[in-house]
Coordinates of C-alpha atoms in Angstrom, one line a residue:
X1 CA 0.0 -0.2 0.3
X2 CA 1.4 3.2 -1.0
X3 CA 1.0 6.2 1.4
X4 CA 2.5 9.6 1.8
X5 CA 2.9 11.4 5.3
X6 CA 0.4 13.5 5.9
X7 CA 20.1 46.9 -0.4
X8 CA 16.9 46.8 -3.8
X9 CA 18.4 48.6 -0.3
X10 CA 21.4 50.4 -1.5
X11 CA 22.1 47.9 -4.2
X12 CA 25.6 48.7 -5.5
X13 CA 25.9 48.4 -9.4
X14 CA 29.9 48.9 -8.6
X15 CA 29.9 45.2 -6.6
X16 CA 31.3 42.5 -8.6
X17 CA 28.7 39.9 -10.3
X18 CA 29.2 36.5 -9.1
X19 CA 29.8 35.8 -5.4
X20 CA 29.6 32.2 -5.3
X21 CA 31.4 30.4 -2.7
X22 CA 34.9 29.5 -3.8
X23 CA 37.1 30.4 -0.6
X24 CA 38.9 27.5 0.7
X25 CA 37.0 25.3 -1.3
X26 CA 38.3 23.9 -4.9
X27 CA 36.3 23.7 -8.3
X28 CA 34.7 20.2 -7.8
X29 CA 35.1 19.4 -4.4
X30 CA 32.7 18.7 -1.2
X31 CA 30.7 21.6 -0.4
X32 CA 31.7 23.4 3.1
X33 CA 29.6 21.5 6.2
X34 CA 26.7 24.0 7.3
X35 CA 27.4 26.5 9.7
X36 CA 27.2 25.2 13.5
X37 CA 25.5 27.0 16.3
X38 CA 28.1 30.6 16.9
X39 CA 29.0 33.3 16.0
X40 CA 30.6 34.2 12.5
X41 CA 32.7 36.6 11.1
X42 CA 31.3 37.0 7.3
X43 CA 32.9 38.8 4.6
X44 CA 31.9 39.0 1.0
X45 CA 34.2 39.4 -1.7
X46 CA 34.5 38.9 -5.1
X47 CA 37.4 36.3 -4.7
X48 CA 35.2 34.2 -2.7
X49 CA 33.1 34.9 0.7
X50 CA 35.0 34.3 4.1
X51 CA 32.9 33.1 6.9
X52 CA 35.5 32.5 9.9
X53 CA 33.9 31.3 13.6
X54 CA 34.9 33.7 16.6
X55 CA 35.5 32.0 19.3
X56 CA 35.3 33.7 22.9
X57 CA 38.6 35.3 23.8
X58 CA 40.6 34.0 20.5
X59 CA 41.4 36.8 18.4
X60 CA 41.1 36.4 14.4
X61 CA 43.1 39.0 12.3
X62 CA 41.7 40.1 8.9
X63 CA 44.1 41.6 6.3
X64 CA 45.6 41.5 2.7
X65 CA 47.9 38.5 3.3
X66 CA 49.7 36.8 5.7
X67 CA 50.1 36.2 9.0
X68 CA 46.6 37.4 8.7
X69 CA 44.1 34.6 10.0
X70 CA 41.5 35.7 7.2
X71 CA 43.3 36.7 4.2
X72 CA 41.7 38.8 1.4
X73 CA 43.3 39.8 -1.5
X74 CA 42.5 43.5 -1.5
X75 CA 45.1 45.8 -2.5
X76 CA 43.1 48.5 -0.2
X77 CA 43.6 46.3 2.7
X78 CA 46.5 46.3 5.1
X79 CA 48.5 43.5 5.5
X80 CA 47.3 43.2 9.1
X81 CA 44.4 45.5 9.0
X82 CA 41.8 44.6 12.1
X83 CA 41.4 42.1 14.9
X84 CA 38.2 41.0 16.1
X85 CA 37.5 39.0 19.3
X86 CA 34.5 37.4 20.7
X87 CA 33.6 38.9 24.3
X88 CA 30.4 37.9 25.8
X89 CA 27.4 39.1 23.7
X90 CA 29.7 41.7 21.6
X91 CA 32.8 41.8 19.6
X92 CA 35.9 43.8 20.0
X93 CA 37.4 45.4 17.0
X94 CA 40.4 46.8 16.7
X95 CA 42.2 48.5 14.0
X96 CA 45.9 47.1 13.5
X97 CA 47.3 50.4 12.1
X98 CA 45.8 50.2 8.7
X99 CA 46.4 52.8 6.3
X100 CA 42.9 53.1 4.9
X101 CA 41.0 52.6 8.2
X102 CA 38.3 50.7 10.1
X103 CA 34.8 52.0 10.6
X104 CA 31.7 51.1 12.5
X105 CA 28.6 53.5 11.7
X106 CA 30.6 55.6 9.6
X107 CA 33.1 56.6 12.2
X108 CA 36.8 55.3 12.1
X109 CA 37.8 54.1 15.1
X110 CA 40.9 52.7 16.8
X111 CA 39.2 50.3 19.3
X112 CA 35.3 49.6 19.7
X113 CA 32.8 46.8 20.7
X114 CA 29.8 45.9 18.1
X115 CA 27.0 44.1 18.6
X116 CA 26.5 40.4 17.3
X117 CA 24.4 41.8 14.6
X118 CA 26.4 44.5 13.4
X119 CA 28.6 45.3 10.4
X120 CA 32.1 46.9 10.0
X121 CA 33.5 48.6 7.1
X122 CA 37.4 47.6 6.3
X123 CA 37.8 50.3 3.3
X124 CA 35.2 51.7 0.8
X125 CA 33.8 48.0 -0.1
X126 CA 35.0 45.4 2.2
X127 CA 32.5 44.7 4.9
X128 CA 32.9 42.7 7.5
X129 CA 29.4 41.0 9.0
X130 CA 29.0 39.5 12.5
X131 CA 26.5 37.2 12.7
X132 CA 25.0 34.7 15.1
X133 CA 23.6 31.3 14.3
X134 CA 21.5 29.6 17.5
X135 CA 23.1 32.1 20.2
X136 CA 20.9 33.8 22.6
X137 CA 21.2 37.5 21.5
X138 CA 18.6 40.1 21.7
X139 CA 16.1 38.9 18.8
X140 CA 14.9 42.4 17.8
X141 CA 18.5 43.4 16.8
X142 CA 19.2 40.1 14.9
X143 CA 15.6 40.8 12.8
X144 CA 16.5 44.5 12.9
X145 CA 19.9 44.0 11.1
X146 CA 18.3 41.7 8.3
X147 CA 15.8 44.1 7.8
X148 CA 18.4 46.9 7.3
X149 CA 20.7 45.4 5.0
X150 CA 17.9 43.8 3.0
X151 CA 18.6 40.1 3.4
X152 CA 15.5 37.5 4.1
X153 CA 17.0 34.6 6.1
X154 CA 16.1 31.2 6.1
X155 CA 13.9 29.9 8.5
X156 CA 13.8 26.3 9.5
X157 CA 10.1 25.5 10.1
X158 CA 8.5 22.5 8.8
X159 CA 5.2 23.7 9.6
X160 CA 2.7 24.7 6.4
X161 CA 2.5 28.4 6.0
X162 CA -0.9 29.7 5.1
X163 CA -0.8 33.5 4.2
X164 CA -2.8 36.5 5.2
X165 CA -4.3 37.5 1.6
X166 CA -8.4 38.0 1.7
X167 CA -8.7 34.9 -0.4
X168 CA -6.7 32.6 1.8
X169 CA -8.4 33.9 4.8
X170 CA -11.8 33.0 3.3
X171 CA -10.8 29.7 2.5
X172 CA -9.0 28.6 5.9
X173 CA -12.3 30.3 7.6
X174 CA -14.4 27.6 5.3
X175 CA -11.7 24.9 6.0
X176 CA -12.1 25.8 9.9
X177 CA -16.1 25.4 9.6
X178 CA -16.0 22.3 7.5
X179 CA -13.6 20.3 9.1
X180 CA -15.4 19.4 12.2
X181 CA -18.1 17.8 10.2
X182 CA -18.3 14.5 8.2
X183 CA -18.8 16.2 4.9
X184 CA -17.1 15.0 1.7
X185 CA -14.6 17.9 0.8
X186 CA -13.4 18.8 -2.8
X187 CA -10.7 20.9 -3.2
X188 CA -9.9 22.7 -6.4
X189 CA -6.7 24.4 -7.4
X190 CA -4.0 24.5 -10.3
X191 CA -1.1 22.5 -10.3
X192 CA 1.0 22.8 -7.5
X193 CA -0.8 24.8 -5.1
X194 CA -0.6 22.7 -2.3
X195 CA -3.6 20.4 -2.6
X196 CA -2.2 17.7 -0.4
X197 CA -1.3 20.4 2.1
X198 CA -4.9 21.6 2.6
X199 CA -5.9 18.1 2.9
X200 CA -3.5 17.4 5.8
X201 CA -5.2 20.7 7.0
X202 CA -8.6 19.2 7.0
X203 CA -7.8 15.8 8.5
X204 CA -5.7 17.5 11.4
X205 CA -8.4 19.6 12.2
X206 CA -11.2 17.2 12.3
X207 CA -12.5 14.6 14.5
X208 CA -10.6 11.8 12.7
X209 CA -6.9 13.6 13.3
X210 CA -5.7 10.6 15.6
X211 CA -6.5 8.4 12.5
X212 CA -4.4 7.7 9.5
X213 CA -4.8 9.8 6.5
X214 CA -4.5 7.8 3.5
X215 CA -3.3 9.5 0.0
X216 CA -4.2 8.1 -3.7
X217 CA -2.7 9.5 -6.9
X218 CA -6.3 8.7 -9.0
X219 CA -4.2 9.6 -11.9
X220 CA -1.6 6.9 -11.5
X221 CA -4.1 3.7 -11.2
X222 CA -4.7 1.7 -14.4
X223 CA -8.5 1.2 -15.1
X224 CA -7.4 -2.6 -14.9
X225 CA -6.6 -2.0 -11.2
X226 CA -9.1 0.1 -10.0
X227 CA -11.1 -2.2 -7.8
X228 CA -7.6 -4.1 -6.2
X229 CA -6.3 -0.6 -5.4
X230 CA -9.6 0.9 -4.2
X231 CA -10.7 -2.3 -2.4
X232 CA -7.8 -5.0 -1.8
X233 CA -8.2 -8.6 -3.0
X234 CA -7.6 -12.0 -1.8
X235 CA -4.5 -14.1 -2.8
X236 CA -5.2 -16.1 -5.9
X237 CA -7.8 -13.9 -7.0
X238 CA -5.7 -12.8 -10.3
X239 CA -2.9 -13.7 -12.0
X240 CA 0.0 -12.3 -10.0
X241 CA -2.1 -11.8 -6.9
X242 CA 0.2 -14.0 -4.8
X243 CA -0.9 -12.7 -1.1
X244 CA -3.6 -10.6 -0.1
X245 CA -3.8 -6.8 -0.5
X246 CA -5.8 -4.6 1.8
X247 CA -6.6 -1.7 -0.6
X248 CA -6.8 2.2 0.4
X249 CA -10.5 2.1 1.5
X250 CA -10.0 -0.4 4.3
X251 CA -6.7 1.1 5.1
X252 CA -8.3 4.5 5.8
X253 CA -11.1 3.1 7.8
X254 CA -11.9 5.4 10.6
X255 CA -9.4 8.2 9.2
X256 CA -9.7 10.3 5.6
X257 CA -9.0 9.1 2.2
X258 CA -7.2 11.8 0.1
X259 CA -8.3 11.1 -3.7
X260 CA -5.9 13.5 -5.8
X261 CA -6.5 14.3 -9.1
X262 CA -9.8 12.6 -9.0
X263 CA -10.7 14.2 -12.4
X264 CA -8.4 11.7 -14.2
X265 CA -10.5 8.9 -13.2
X266 CA -12.2 6.5 -15.7
X267 CA -15.9 6.3 -16.2
X268 CA -15.7 3.1 -14.7
X269 CA -14.0 4.0 -12.0
X270 CA -16.1 6.7 -11.2
X271 CA -19.1 4.4 -11.2
X272 CA -17.1 2.4 -8.8
X273 CA -16.2 5.4 -6.4
X274 CA -20.0 6.5 -6.9
X275 CA -21.1 3.0 -5.2
X276 CA -18.7 3.0 -2.3
X277 CA -19.8 6.8 -1.7
X278 CA -23.5 5.9 -1.5
X279 CA -23.3 2.7 0.4
X280 CA -20.4 3.1 2.4
X281 CA -19.4 -0.8 1.6
X282 CA -17.7 -2.9 -0.8
X283 CA -16.2 -6.4 -1.5
X284 CA -12.3 -6.7 -2.2
X285 CA -11.8 -8.7 -5.6
X286 CA -11.8 -12.5 -5.0
X287 CA -14.0 -12.1 -2.1
X288 CA -17.6 -12.7 -1.5
X289 CA -17.7 -10.8 1.7
X290 CA -18.8 -7.2 2.0
X291 CA -17.0 -5.0 3.8
X292 CA -18.2 -1.6 5.4
X293 CA -16.0 1.3 6.0
X294 CA -16.1 4.5 7.8
X295 CA -14.0 7.3 5.8
X296 CA -14.2 10.6 5.2
X297 CA -13.3 11.7 1.5
X298 CA -11.2 14.5 0.7
X299 CA -10.8 15.0 -3.4
X300 CA -8.7 17.3 -5.2
X301 CA -8.5 18.1 -9.1
X302 CA -6.9 20.9 -11.3
X303 CA -9.6 20.1 -13.9
X304 CA -12.8 22.1 -14.4
X305 CA -15.4 19.1 -13.4
X306 CA -18.3 21.1 -14.2
X307 CA -17.0 21.5 -18.0
X308 CA -16.2 18.1 -17.7
X309 CA -19.8 17.1 -16.6
X310 CA -21.1 19.0 -19.4
X311 CA -18.9 17.3 -22.0
X312 CA -19.9 14.0 -20.7
X313 CA -16.7 12.7 -19.1
X314 CA -17.0 13.0 -15.4
X315 CA -20.5 11.8 -14.0
X316 CA -22.8 14.2 -12.6
X317 CA -24.0 12.3 -9.9
X318 CA -20.6 11.5 -8.3
X319 CA -19.7 15.4 -8.3
X320 CA -23.0 16.0 -6.4
X321 CA -21.5 13.6 -3.9
X322 CA -18.4 15.5 -4.1
X323 CA -20.2 19.0 -3.2
X324 CA -19.0 22.7 -3.8
X325 CA -15.2 22.9 -4.2
X326 CA -13.1 24.8 -2.0
X327 CA -11.1 27.0 -4.4
X328 CA -7.5 27.4 -3.5
X329 CA -6.1 30.5 -4.9
X330 CA -2.9 30.3 -7.2
X331 CA 0.5 31.7 -5.8
X332 CA 0.3 34.8 -7.7
X333 CA -3.0 35.7 -5.9
X334 CA -1.0 35.3 -2.5
X335 CA 2.3 36.8 -2.8
X336 CA 2.4 37.5 0.8
X337 CA 3.4 34.0 1.2
X338 CA 6.4 34.3 -1.2
X339 CA 8.7 35.6 1.3
X340 CA 8.1 32.7 4.1
X341 CA 7.9 30.3 2.0
X342 CA 11.2 31.1 0.3
X343 CA 12.6 31.6 3.8
X344 CA 11.1 27.9 4.6
X345 CA 12.4 26.2 1.2
X346 CA 16.0 27.8 1.7
X347 CA 16.3 26.3 5.3
X348 CA 15.1 23.1 3.9
X349 CA 17.2 23.2 0.6
X350 CA 20.3 23.5 2.8
X351 CA 19.4 20.6 5.0
X352 CA 18.7 18.4 2.3
X353 CA 21.7 19.1 0.1
X354 CA 24.4 20.3 2.4
X355 CA 24.6 23.6 1.7
X356 CA 24.9 27.1 3.7
X357 CA 22.9 29.4 1.2
X358 CA 22.6 32.4 4.0
X359 CA 19.5 34.0 2.7
X360 CA 17.9 36.3 -0.3
X361 CA 18.8 39.9 -1.0
X362 CA 15.7 42.2 -1.5
X363 CA 16.7 42.6 -4.7
X364 CA 16.1 38.8 -5.2
X365 CA 12.8 39.2 -3.4
X366 CA 11.6 41.5 -5.6
X367 CA 11.7 39.3 -8.4
X368 CA 10.3 36.5 -7.4
X369 CA 7.4 38.9 -6.1
X370 CA 7.1 40.0 -9.4
X371 CA 7.2 36.2 -11.2
X372 CA 3.7 34.7 -12.1
X373 CA 4.7 31.3 -11.1
X374 CA 2.4 29.2 -13.6
X375 CA 3.3 26.2 -11.7
X376 CA 2.9 27.5 -8.0
X377 CA 4.6 26.5 -5.1
X378 CA 6.0 23.7 -6.5
X379 CA 7.7 25.5 -8.8
X380 CA 8.7 28.2 -6.6
X381 CA 10.3 25.2 -4.2
X382 CA 12.0 23.8 -7.3
X383 CA 13.8 27.1 -8.1
X384 CA 14.8 27.6 -4.4
X385 CA 16.4 24.3 -4.8
X386 CA 18.2 24.8 -8.0
X387 CA 19.7 27.8 -7.0
X388 CA 21.1 26.4 -3.5
X389 CA 22.3 23.3 -5.6
X390 CA 23.7 24.4 -8.9
X391 CA 25.2 27.9 -7.8
X392 CA 25.2 27.8 -3.8
X393 CA 25.8 31.3 -3.4
X394 CA 26.3 32.8 0.2
X395 CA 23.3 34.9 -0.7
X396 CA 20.7 34.5 -3.6
X397 CA 20.8 37.5 -5.8
X398 CA 18.7 38.4 -8.8
X399 CA 21.6 36.8 -11.6
X400 CA 21.3 33.5 -9.3
X401 CA 17.9 33.3 -10.1
X402 CA 16.0 31.3 -13.1
X403 CA 16.2 33.0 -16.4
X404 CA 12.4 33.1 -16.5
X405 CA 12.3 34.8 -12.8
X406 CA 14.9 37.2 -13.9
X407 CA 13.1 38.2 -16.6
X408 CA 10.0 39.3 -14.3
X409 CA 10.6 43.0 -13.6
X410 CA 8.7 44.0 -10.4
X411 CA 5.2 45.7 -11.6
X412 CA 4.5 48.7 -9.5
X413 CA 1.0 48.7 -10.4
X414 CA 0.7 45.0 -8.7
X415 CA -0.8 45.4 -5.1
X416 CA 1.6 43.3 -3.5
X417 CA 4.9 43.7 -5.1
X418 CA 4.5 47.4 -5.4
X419 CA 3.3 47.3 -1.8
X420 CA 6.7 45.3 -1.0
X421 CA 8.6 47.8 -3.4
X422 CA 7.3 50.8 -1.3
X423 CA 8.2 49.5 2.0
X424 CA 11.7 48.7 1.4
X425 CA 12.1 52.5 -0.8
X426 CA 10.5 53.8 2.6
X427 CA 12.9 52.2 4.8
X428 CA 15.7 53.3 2.7
X429 CA 14.7 56.9 2.1
X430 CA 14.6 57.1 5.9
X431 CA 18.2 55.3 6.5
X432 CA 19.7 57.8 4.0
X433 CA 18.3 60.7 5.6
X434 CA 19.3 59.4 8.7
X435 CA 22.9 59.3 7.7
X436 CA 23.0 62.5 6.2
X437 CA 21.9 64.1 9.0
X438 CA 24.3 62.2 11.3
X439 CA 27.1 63.2 8.7
X440 CA 25.9 67.1 8.5
X441 CA 25.3 66.6 5.1
X442 CA 28.2 65.2 3.9
X443 CA 27.3 62.4 1.1
X444 CA 31.0 60.5 1.4
X445 CA 30.7 60.4 5.0
X446 CA 27.2 59.0 4.8
X447 CA 28.2 56.5 2.1
X448 CA 30.9 55.3 4.2
X449 CA 27.9 54.8 7.3
X450 CA 25.5 53.3 4.9
X451 CA 28.4 50.8 3.5
X452 CA 27.7 51.7 -0.1
X453 CA 29.7 53.5 -3.0
X454 CA 29.2 57.1 -2.7
X455 CA 27.9 57.2 -7.0
X456 CA 25.5 54.6 -5.7
X457 CA 24.1 56.8 -3.0
X458 CA 24.0 59.6 -4.9
X459 CA 21.7 57.7 -7.2
X460 CA 19.5 56.4 -4.8
X461 CA 19.1 59.9 -3.6
X462 CA 18.3 61.4 -7.1
X463 CA 15.9 57.9 -7.5
X464 CA 13.9 58.6 -4.0
X465 CA 13.9 62.4 -4.3
X466 CA 16.5 62.9 -1.5
X467 CA 18.0 66.4 -0.8
X468 CA 21.2 66.9 1.0
X469 CA 20.6 68.7 4.1
X470 CA 22.3 71.9 4.9
X471 CA 25.2 71.6 6.6
X472 CA 25.3 72.8 10.3
X473 CA 27.9 75.9 11.3

C-alpha cells in the first residue's frame, strides 16, 4: 500500500557580479559543511566569501596577506588590517594601524565594540558582518540587522505556512467550518498550489485526526487495477495476486482518504467510487464478503469538473456527491506567502543538499514576488532548490535566479509587489536621510556609514527624491 506522510536596499552597481562560494573550496570539491551554532565573521568578496567562526577570547586578524588569519586579496586592505575578538554578547574590533582605516557606523575607530548583529567597514568596499547562528542574543537586533541590510534569512520551520490575503483567509475560514464535520470535501486548484497540504489541514482539524490520512494519486492507477487498488484483493484472485492486499479504503477506515487528481478517473472508476460513497461498503476482489468502512473523503483536482460533466467525461451524480469545491487561490494571488515560503524552502534545501546559503537579497525577493509562478508553490520550491544546488551562493541575488524569474520585472501596479517595493524604498529613504543628518550633509561620510559606494548613494538619492540637508554651522 502506498501512502505519503500526512540594498534594492542600497544595491550597488559597482559590486562584482558573482560571489559564489569559492574560498577554501576548490572547484569540484565537496561543499563546505553547514555552519554550526556560534558567532561568525562573514566577509563577502569577489574572490570568494569568508565565513570565520569567532571563539570567545580568541582573536581573529583580517588582512590582505599572511600572517593574518583571514586573508582577503584586496590591495586597499593592509597586510594586518583589523582584529576581531568575541567577548560575551559583543565583539571587540581593533584597527591594527591600517592605512585606509576601520569604520563602525561611518566613524573611524581605533578600538570599539559591536553587537552580534553589526557590520564593520574595512575600506570603501569591504564589509565584515558579525552574524550569530543559534546564539541567545537580542532577537530584535538580529531581525533589525536583517531588515536594514536587505537580506531575508532562511527559516527552519517544517510547519505549513498559510498567508493572510483575503482569499486565503476566506479559504481557511471555510476549512475551519467544514473540517469538524463528516462532509466529503472537494478541493480545486491549479497544479502545485498545495492541495495535499490543505487536505492534511482538514484531516488535522477534524474529528479523525488521530487516525490515518491515506493519499491516493488517482491519475496513477491503471483502469484494470481500480478495484484492487481501492478495495484490496484476496490471494489468488487474479494472475500475479500471490498474497492478499488490503486496499486504500480499508487502510483508511476510521480516518481520511485523500483522492488526488480525481478528475483523471475513468468512467468505470467513477461509477465504482460513486457506489462506495453511497453505500459505504464494498467487496475485495476475489472475496464474496461485503466490507463496511467508515471513511471521510477529501478529493482534489485541477480540472474544471463542471465542464467535464457538460462534455460527458465526468459523472454529474459523483460531482454532486463531492459537493461545492473549495477553491485554492494560485500563488500569484497570495504573494504575501512568497517571502516566508522562500525562507522555509531555503532552510530545507540547505539541510537536504548540505549547503549553507545564508539568505535572499531584497532585490532577488522583488523578482520572486513579481514572477507569476504558473506552476505555483511547487515551482517556487524547485527554483530555490536549483539555486542552492547548482550555484550555492552565500546570498541569493537576482543573477542567481532562473532566467524566467529574472525576466519578471517588478510591476509597480501590482498591489503586493508594489507594496513590498514601496515599503523597502521607504525604509531605505529613511536610512539615507538619517545618515546624511548624522554626517552633517557630507555625502561621502554618509556613504561610508551606509556601507555603499558614494556614486550609488547619489544615484539612490536622485531616484528617491532626497535632497542633501544644509550643513550645520
